[in-house]
mmCIF file of C-alpha atoms in Angstrom:
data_model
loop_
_atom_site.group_PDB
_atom_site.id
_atom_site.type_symbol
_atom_site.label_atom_id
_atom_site.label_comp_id
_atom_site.label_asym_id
_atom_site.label_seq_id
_atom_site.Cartn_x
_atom_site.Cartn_y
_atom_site.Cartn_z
ATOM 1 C CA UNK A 186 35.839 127.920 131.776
ATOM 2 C CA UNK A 187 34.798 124.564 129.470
ATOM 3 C CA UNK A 188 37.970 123.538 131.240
ATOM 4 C CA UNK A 189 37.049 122.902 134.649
ATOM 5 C CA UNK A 190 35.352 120.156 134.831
ATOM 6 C CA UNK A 191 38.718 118.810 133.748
ATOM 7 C CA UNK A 192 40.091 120.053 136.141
ATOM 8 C CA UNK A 193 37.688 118.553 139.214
ATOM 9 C CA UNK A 194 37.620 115.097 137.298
ATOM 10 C CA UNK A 195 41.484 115.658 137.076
ATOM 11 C CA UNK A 196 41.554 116.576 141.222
ATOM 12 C CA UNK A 197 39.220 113.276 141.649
ATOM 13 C CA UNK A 198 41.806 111.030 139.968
ATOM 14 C CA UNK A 199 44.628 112.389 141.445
ATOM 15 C CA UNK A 200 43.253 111.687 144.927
ATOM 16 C CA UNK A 201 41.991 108.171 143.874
ATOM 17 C CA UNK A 202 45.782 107.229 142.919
ATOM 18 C CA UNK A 203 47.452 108.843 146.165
ATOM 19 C CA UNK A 204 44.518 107.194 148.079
ATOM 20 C CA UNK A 205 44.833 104.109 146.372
ATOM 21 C CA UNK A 206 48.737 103.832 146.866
ATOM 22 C CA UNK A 207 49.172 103.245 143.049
ATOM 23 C CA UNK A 208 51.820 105.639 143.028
ATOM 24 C CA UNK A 209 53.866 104.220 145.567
ATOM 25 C CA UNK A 210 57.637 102.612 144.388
ATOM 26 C CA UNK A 211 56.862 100.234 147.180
ATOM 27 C CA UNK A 212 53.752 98.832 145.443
ATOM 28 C CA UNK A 213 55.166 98.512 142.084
ATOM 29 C CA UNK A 214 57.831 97.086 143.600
ATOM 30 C CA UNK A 215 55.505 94.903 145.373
ATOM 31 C CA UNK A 216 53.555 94.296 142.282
ATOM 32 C CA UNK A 217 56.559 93.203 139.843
ATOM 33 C CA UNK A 218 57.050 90.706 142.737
ATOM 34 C CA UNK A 219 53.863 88.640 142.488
ATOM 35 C CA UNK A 220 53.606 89.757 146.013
ATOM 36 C CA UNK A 221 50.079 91.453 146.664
ATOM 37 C CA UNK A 222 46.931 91.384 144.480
ATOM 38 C CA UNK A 223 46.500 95.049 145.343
ATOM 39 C CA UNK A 224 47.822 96.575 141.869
ATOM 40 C CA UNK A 225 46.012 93.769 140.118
ATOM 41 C CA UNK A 226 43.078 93.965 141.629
ATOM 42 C CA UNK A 227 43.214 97.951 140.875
ATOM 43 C CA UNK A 228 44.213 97.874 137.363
ATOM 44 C CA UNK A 229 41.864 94.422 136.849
ATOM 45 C CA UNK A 230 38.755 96.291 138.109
ATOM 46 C CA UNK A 231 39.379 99.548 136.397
ATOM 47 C CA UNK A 232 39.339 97.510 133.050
ATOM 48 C CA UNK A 233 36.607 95.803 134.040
ATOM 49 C CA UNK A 234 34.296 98.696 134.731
ATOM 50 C CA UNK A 235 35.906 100.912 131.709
ATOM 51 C CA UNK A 236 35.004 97.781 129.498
ATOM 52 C CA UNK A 237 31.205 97.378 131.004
ATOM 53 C CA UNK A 238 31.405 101.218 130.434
ATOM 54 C CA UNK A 239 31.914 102.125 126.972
ATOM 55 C CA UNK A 240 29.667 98.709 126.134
ATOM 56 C CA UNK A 241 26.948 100.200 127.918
ATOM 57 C CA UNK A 242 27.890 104.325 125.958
ATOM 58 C CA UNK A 243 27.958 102.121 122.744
ATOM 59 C CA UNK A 244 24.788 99.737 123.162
ATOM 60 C CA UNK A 245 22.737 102.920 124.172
ATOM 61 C CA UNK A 246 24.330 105.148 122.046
ATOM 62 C CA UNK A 247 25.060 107.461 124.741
ATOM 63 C CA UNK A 248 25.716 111.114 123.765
ATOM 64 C CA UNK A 249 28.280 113.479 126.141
ATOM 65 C CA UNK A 250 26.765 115.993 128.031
ATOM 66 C CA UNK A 251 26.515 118.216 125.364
ATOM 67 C CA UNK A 252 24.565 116.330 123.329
ATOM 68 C CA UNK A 253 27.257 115.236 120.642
ATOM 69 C CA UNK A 254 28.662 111.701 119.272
ATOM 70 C CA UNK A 255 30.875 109.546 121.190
ATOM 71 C CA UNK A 256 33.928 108.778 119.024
ATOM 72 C CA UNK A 257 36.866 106.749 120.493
ATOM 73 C CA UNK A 258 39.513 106.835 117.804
ATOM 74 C CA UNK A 259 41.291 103.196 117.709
ATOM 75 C CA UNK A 260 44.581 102.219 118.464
ATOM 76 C CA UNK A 261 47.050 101.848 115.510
ATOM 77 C CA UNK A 262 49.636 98.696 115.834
ATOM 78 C CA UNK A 263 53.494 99.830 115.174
ATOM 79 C CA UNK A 264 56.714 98.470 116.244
ATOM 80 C CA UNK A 265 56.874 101.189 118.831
ATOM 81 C CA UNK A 266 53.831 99.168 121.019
ATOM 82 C CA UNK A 267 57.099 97.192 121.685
ATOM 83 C CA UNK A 268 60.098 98.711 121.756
ATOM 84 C CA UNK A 269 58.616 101.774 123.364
ATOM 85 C CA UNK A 270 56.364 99.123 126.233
ATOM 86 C CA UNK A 271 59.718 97.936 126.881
ATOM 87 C CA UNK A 272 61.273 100.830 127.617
ATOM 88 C CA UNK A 273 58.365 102.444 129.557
ATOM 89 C CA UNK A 274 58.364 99.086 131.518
ATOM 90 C CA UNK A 275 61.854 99.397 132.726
ATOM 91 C CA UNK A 276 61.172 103.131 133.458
ATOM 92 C CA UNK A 277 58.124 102.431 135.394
ATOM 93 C CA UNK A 278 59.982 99.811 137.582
ATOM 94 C CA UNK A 279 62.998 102.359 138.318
ATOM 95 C CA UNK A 280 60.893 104.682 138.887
ATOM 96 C CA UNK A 281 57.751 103.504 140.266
ATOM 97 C CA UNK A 282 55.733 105.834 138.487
ATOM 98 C CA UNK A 283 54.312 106.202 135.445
ATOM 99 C CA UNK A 284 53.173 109.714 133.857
ATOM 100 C CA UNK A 285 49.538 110.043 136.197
ATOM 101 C CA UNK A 286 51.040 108.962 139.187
ATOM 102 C CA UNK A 287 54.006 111.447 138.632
ATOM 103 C CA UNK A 288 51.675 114.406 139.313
ATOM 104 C CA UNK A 289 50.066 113.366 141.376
ATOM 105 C CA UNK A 290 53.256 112.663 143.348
ATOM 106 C CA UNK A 291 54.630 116.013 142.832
ATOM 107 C CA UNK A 292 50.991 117.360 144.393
ATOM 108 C CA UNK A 293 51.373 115.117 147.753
ATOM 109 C CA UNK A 294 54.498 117.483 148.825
ATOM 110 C CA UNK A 295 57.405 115.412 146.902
ATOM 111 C CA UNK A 296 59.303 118.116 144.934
ATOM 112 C CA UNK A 297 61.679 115.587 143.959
ATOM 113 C CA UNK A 298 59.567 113.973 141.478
ATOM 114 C CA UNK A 299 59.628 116.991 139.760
ATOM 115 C CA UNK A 300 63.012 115.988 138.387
ATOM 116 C CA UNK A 301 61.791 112.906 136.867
ATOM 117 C CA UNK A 302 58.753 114.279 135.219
ATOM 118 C CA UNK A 303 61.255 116.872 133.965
ATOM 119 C CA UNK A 304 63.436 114.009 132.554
ATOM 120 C CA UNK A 305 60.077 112.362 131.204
ATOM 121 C CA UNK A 306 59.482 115.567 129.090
ATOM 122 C CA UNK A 307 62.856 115.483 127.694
ATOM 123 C CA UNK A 308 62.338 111.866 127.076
ATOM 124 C CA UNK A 309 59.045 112.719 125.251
ATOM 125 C CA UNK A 310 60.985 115.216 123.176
ATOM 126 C CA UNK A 311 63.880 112.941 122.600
ATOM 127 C CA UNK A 312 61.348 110.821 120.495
ATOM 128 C CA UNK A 313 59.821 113.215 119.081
ATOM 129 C CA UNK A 314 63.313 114.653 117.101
ATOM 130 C CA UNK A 315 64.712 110.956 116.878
ATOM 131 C CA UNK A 316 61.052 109.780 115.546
ATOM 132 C CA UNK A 317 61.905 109.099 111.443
ATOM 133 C CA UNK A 318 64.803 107.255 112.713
ATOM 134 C CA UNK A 319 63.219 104.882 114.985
ATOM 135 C CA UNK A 320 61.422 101.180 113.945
ATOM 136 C CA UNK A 321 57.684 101.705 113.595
ATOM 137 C CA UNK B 55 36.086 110.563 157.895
ATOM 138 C CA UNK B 56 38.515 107.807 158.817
ATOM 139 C CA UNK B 57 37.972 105.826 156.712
ATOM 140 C CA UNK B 58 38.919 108.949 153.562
ATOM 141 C CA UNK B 59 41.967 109.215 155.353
ATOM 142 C CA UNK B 60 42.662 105.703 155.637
ATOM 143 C CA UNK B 61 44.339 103.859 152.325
ATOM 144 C CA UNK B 62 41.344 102.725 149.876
ATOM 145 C CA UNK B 63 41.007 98.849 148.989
ATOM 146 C CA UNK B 64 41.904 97.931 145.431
ATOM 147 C CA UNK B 65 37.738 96.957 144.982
ATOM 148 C CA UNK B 66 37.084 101.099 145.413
ATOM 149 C CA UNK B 67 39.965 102.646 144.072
ATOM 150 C CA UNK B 68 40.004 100.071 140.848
ATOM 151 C CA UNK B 69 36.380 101.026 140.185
ATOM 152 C CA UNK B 70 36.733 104.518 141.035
ATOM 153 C CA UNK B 71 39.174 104.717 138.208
ATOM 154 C CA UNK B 72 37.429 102.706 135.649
ATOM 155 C CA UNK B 73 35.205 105.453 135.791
ATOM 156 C CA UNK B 74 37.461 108.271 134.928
ATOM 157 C CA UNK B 75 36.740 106.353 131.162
ATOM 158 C CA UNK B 76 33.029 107.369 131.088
ATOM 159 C CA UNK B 77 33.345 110.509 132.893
ATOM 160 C CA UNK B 78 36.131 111.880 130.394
ATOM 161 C CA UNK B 79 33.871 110.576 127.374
ATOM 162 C CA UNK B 80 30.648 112.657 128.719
ATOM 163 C CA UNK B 81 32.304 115.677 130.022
ATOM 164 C CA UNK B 82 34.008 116.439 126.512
ATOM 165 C CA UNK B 83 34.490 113.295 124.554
ATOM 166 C CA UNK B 84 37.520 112.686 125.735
ATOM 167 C CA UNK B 85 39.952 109.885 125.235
ATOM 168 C CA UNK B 86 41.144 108.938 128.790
ATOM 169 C CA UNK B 87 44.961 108.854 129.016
ATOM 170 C CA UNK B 88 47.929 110.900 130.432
ATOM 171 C CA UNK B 89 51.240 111.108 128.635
ATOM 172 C CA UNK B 90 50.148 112.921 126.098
ATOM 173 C CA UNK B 91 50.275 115.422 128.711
ATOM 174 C CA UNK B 92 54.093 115.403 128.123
ATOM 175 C CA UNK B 93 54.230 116.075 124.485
ATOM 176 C CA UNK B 94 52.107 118.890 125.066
ATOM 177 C CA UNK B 95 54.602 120.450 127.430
ATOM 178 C CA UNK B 96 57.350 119.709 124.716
ATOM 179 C CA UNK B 97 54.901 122.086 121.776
ATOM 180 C CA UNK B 98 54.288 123.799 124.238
ATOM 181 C CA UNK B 99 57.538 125.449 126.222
ATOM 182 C CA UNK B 100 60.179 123.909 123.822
ATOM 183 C CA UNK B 101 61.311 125.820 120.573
ATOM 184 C CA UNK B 102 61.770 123.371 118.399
ATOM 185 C CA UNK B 103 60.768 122.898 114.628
ATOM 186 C CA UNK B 104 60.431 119.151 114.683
ATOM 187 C CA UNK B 105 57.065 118.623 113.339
ATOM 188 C CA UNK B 106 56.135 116.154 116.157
ATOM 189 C CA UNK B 107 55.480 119.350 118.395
ATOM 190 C CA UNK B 108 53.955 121.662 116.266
ATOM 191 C CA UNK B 109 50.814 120.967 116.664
ATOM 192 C CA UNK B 110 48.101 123.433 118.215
ATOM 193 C CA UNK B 111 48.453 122.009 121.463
ATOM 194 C CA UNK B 112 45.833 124.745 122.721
ATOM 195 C CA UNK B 113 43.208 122.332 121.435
ATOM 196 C CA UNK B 114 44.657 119.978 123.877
ATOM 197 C CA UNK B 115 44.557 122.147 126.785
ATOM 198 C CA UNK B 116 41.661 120.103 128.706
ATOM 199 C CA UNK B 117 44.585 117.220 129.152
ATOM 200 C CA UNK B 118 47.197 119.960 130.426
ATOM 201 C CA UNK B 119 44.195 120.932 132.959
ATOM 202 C CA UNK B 120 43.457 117.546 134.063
ATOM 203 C CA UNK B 121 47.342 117.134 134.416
ATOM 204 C CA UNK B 122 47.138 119.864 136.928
ATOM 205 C CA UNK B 123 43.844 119.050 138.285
ATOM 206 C CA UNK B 124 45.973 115.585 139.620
ATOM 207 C CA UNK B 125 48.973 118.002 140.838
ATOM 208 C CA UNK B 126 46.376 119.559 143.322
ATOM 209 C CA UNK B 127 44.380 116.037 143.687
ATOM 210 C CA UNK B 128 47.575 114.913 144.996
ATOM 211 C CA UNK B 129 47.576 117.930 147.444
ATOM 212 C CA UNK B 130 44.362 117.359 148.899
ATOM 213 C CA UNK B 131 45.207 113.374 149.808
ATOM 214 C CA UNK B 132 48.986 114.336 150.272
ATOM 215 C CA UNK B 133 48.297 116.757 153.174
ATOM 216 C CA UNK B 134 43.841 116.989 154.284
ATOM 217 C CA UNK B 135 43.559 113.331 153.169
ATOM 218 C CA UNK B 136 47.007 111.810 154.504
ATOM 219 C CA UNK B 137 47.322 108.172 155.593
ATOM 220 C CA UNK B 138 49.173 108.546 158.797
ATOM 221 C CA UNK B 139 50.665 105.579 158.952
ATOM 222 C CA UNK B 140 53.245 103.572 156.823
ATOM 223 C CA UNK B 141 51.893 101.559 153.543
ATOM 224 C CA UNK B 142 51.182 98.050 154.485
ATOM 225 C CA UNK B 143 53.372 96.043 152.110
ATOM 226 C CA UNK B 144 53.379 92.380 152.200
ATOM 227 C CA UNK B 145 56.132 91.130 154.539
ATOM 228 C CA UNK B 146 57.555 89.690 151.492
ATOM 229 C CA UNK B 147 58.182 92.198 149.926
ATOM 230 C CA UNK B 148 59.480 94.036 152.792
ATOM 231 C CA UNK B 149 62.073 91.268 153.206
ATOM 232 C CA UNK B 150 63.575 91.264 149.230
ATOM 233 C CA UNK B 151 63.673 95.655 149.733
ATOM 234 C CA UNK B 152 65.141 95.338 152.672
ATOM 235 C CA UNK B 153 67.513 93.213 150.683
ATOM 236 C CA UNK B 154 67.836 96.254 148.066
ATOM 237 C CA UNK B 155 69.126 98.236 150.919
ATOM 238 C CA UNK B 156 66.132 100.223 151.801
ATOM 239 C CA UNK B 157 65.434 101.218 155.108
ATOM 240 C CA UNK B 158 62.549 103.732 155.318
ATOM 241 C CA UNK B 159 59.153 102.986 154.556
ATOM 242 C CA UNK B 160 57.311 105.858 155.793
ATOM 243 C CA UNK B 161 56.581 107.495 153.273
ATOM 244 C CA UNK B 162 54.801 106.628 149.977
ATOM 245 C CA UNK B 163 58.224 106.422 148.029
ATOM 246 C CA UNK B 164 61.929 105.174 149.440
ATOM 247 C CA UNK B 165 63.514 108.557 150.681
ATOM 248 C CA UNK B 166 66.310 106.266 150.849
ATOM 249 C CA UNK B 167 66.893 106.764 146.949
ATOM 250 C CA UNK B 168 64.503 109.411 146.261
ATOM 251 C CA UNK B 169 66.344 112.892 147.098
ATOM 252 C CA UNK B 170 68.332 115.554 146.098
ATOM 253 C CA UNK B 171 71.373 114.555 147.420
ATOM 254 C CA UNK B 172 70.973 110.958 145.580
ATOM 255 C CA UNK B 173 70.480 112.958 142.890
ATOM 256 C CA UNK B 174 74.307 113.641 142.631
ATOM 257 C CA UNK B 175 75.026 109.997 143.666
ATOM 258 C CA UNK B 176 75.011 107.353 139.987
ATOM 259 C CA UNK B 177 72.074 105.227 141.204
ATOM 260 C CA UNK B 178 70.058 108.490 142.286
ATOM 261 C CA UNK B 179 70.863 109.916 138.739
ATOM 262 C CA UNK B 180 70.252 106.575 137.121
ATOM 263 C CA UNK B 181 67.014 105.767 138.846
ATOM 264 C CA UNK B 182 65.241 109.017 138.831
ATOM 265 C CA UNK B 183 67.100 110.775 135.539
ATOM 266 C CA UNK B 184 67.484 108.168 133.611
ATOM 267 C CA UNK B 185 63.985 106.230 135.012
ATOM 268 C CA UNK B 186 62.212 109.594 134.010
ATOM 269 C CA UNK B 187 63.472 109.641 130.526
ATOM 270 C CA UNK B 188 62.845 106.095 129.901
ATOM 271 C CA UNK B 189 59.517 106.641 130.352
ATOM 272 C CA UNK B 190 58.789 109.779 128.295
ATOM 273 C CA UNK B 191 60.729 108.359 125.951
ATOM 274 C CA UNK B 192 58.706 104.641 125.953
ATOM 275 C CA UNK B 193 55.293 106.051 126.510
ATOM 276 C CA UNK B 194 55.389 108.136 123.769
ATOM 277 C CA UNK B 195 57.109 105.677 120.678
ATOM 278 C CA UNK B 196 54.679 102.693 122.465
ATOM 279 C CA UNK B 197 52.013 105.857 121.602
ATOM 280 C CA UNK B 198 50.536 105.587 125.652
ATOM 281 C CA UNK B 199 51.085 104.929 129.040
ATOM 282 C CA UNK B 200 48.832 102.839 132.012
ATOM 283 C CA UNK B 201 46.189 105.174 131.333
ATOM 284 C CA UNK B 202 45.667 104.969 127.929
ATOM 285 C CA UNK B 203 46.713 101.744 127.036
ATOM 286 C CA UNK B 204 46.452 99.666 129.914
ATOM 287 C CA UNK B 205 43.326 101.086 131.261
ATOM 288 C CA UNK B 206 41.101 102.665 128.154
ATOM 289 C CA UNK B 207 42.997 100.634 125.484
ATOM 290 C CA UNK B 208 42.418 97.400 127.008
ATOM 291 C CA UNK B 209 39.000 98.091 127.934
ATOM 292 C CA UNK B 210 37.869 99.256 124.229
ATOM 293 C CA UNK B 211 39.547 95.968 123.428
ATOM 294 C CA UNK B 212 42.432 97.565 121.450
ATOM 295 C CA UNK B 213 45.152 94.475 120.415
ATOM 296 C CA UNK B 214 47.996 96.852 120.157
ATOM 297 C CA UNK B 215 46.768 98.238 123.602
ATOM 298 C CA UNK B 216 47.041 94.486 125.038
ATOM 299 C CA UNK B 217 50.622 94.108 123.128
ATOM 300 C CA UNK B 218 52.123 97.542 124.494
ATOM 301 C CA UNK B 219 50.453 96.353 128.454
ATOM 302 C CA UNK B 220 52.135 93.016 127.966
ATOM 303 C CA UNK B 221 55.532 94.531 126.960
ATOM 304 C CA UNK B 222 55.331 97.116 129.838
ATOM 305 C CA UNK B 223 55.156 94.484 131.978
ATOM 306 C CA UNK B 224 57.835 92.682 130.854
ATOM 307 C CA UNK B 225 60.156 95.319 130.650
ATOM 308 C CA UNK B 226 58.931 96.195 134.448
ATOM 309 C CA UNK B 227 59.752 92.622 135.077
ATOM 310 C CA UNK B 228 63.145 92.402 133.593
ATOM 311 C CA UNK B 229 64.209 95.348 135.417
ATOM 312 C CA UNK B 230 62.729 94.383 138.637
ATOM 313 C CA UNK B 231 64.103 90.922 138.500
ATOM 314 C CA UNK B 232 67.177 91.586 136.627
ATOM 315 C CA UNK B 233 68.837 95.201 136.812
ATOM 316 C CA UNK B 234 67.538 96.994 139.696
ATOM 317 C CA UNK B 235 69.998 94.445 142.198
ATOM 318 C CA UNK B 236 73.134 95.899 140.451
ATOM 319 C CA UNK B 237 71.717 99.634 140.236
ATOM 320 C CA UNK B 238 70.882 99.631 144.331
ATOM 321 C CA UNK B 239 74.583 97.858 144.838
ATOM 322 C CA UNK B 240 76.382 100.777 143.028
#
């Protein structure tokens, strides 16, 4: 049951994105056409209040609920921040989705999506057997 | 109530989900981020030896939850929450998707291409088949998605985070711009 609250903060975002219209093909669309500040604005404030955030857990030395150390394990540079951006990029432009959005998507009573999260999962596992092979 | 069911303003919804960061981090000490989500699905209903997916993804289980947790988030604004009318798009970019050859913007995605008959059709398969793959494939090798790179990479100041949100929105771009006009001719 240490898993709900995952699961409420999990609902929470899920309505936030539907609510917000991030999810929408139309607004990415919209978006990759320099034609609305909505998506900016959305992913320019998010930043803004995660960065304010994590200053204000680190200057305090803010402990989680349960009384333990907050540890926020860095990102590690590879080739992949590249190639694989790219790749997502295009994805995320066909699509107009990336993986949140997706089930969120599915959840608003659009089965269809369900084929391209399927297709994400097989993409996931794709790199995951072709991973030695690839540029990192 | 109206104004729950109407569409939120970027200056609520953007905050809103800057918080998910802290939230995550004092609930459990968790990293925000989503696609992760999809490698666990791969360890976790795939059989496969490739050492990528076996991992005990039963540690990860909180980020399977909170995958599910947005599947019925998505429930409660698709249907008790819904926007009634159509999304309010800039007439812009009505005018260049209109070019695209889309024609209905009721709902939150183009029904136009998004269906299971276009499924059978080349630009249904290559837009939502070959879209989906692209990024499960990309998220993974770029090692996160808007969540976790984008949103909590950028905002713990990660460089590769800022290198992997550039090139995701180039390669959006590039498609956009470039590829999608022959895809919605074919």
């Amino acid at each position: 049951m240490k898993n709900l609250k995952f699961l409420l903060i999990g609902t929470l975002f899920g309505i936030i994105l539907i609510k917000a219209e991030v999810i929408s093909w139309f607004r990415i669309q919209e978006m990759f056409r320099f034609q609305s500040f909505h998506m900016y604005g959305i992913i320019g404030s998010a930043i803004v209040v995660g960065m304010i955030s994590l200053l204000v857990i680190k200057k305090y030395n803010i402990k989680t609920f349960s009384g333990e150390e907050i540890k926020i394990a860095p990102k590690e540079f590879t080739k992949g921040n590249i190639f694989g951006g790219l790749m997502f990029g295009l994805g995320w432009a066909m699509t107009g989705a990336c993986p949140g959005p997706l089930y969120a998507l599915i959840g608003s009573g659009l089965p269809i999506v369900i084929v391209v999260l399927l297709s994400a999962v097989f993409g996931t596992y794709m790199y995951g057997v072709l991973k030695d092979k690839l540029p990192h | 109530m109206n104004i729950l069911l109407q569409p939120w303003p970027w200056y609520v919804a953007g905050p809103l989900i800057g918080l998910m960061i802290p939230l995550l981090l004092l609930a459990g000490n968790k990293a925000f981020g989503i696609s992760s989500t999809l490698r666990h699905i791969c360890a976790a209903c795939i059989p496969t030896k490739a050492p990528f997916f076996t991992y005990n993804w039963k540690a990860e289980s909180w980020n399977l939850i909170f995958a599910l947790g947005m599947i019925l988030g998505g429930f409660i604004a698709g249907y008790l929450l819904k926007n009634p009318n159509p999304i309010e798009l800039s007439e812009s970019a009505v005018a260049d998707m209109n070019k695209l050859g889309i024609k209905n913007y009721s709902g939150l995605i183009p029904s136009d291409i998004f269906n299971f008959h276009a499924l059978l059709t080349l630009r249904g398969f290559i837009l939502m088949v070959v879209g989906g793959f692209l990024i499960g494939f990309g998220t993974r090798y770029a090692g996160g998605c808007t969540s976790g790179h984008a949103i909590m990479g950028l905002s713990n100041l990660q460089f590769p985070s800022l290198i992997a949100t550039c090139c995701f929105f180039a390669g959006g771009l590039i498609m956009t711009w470039f590829v999608l006009p022959y895809i919605m001719n074919l």
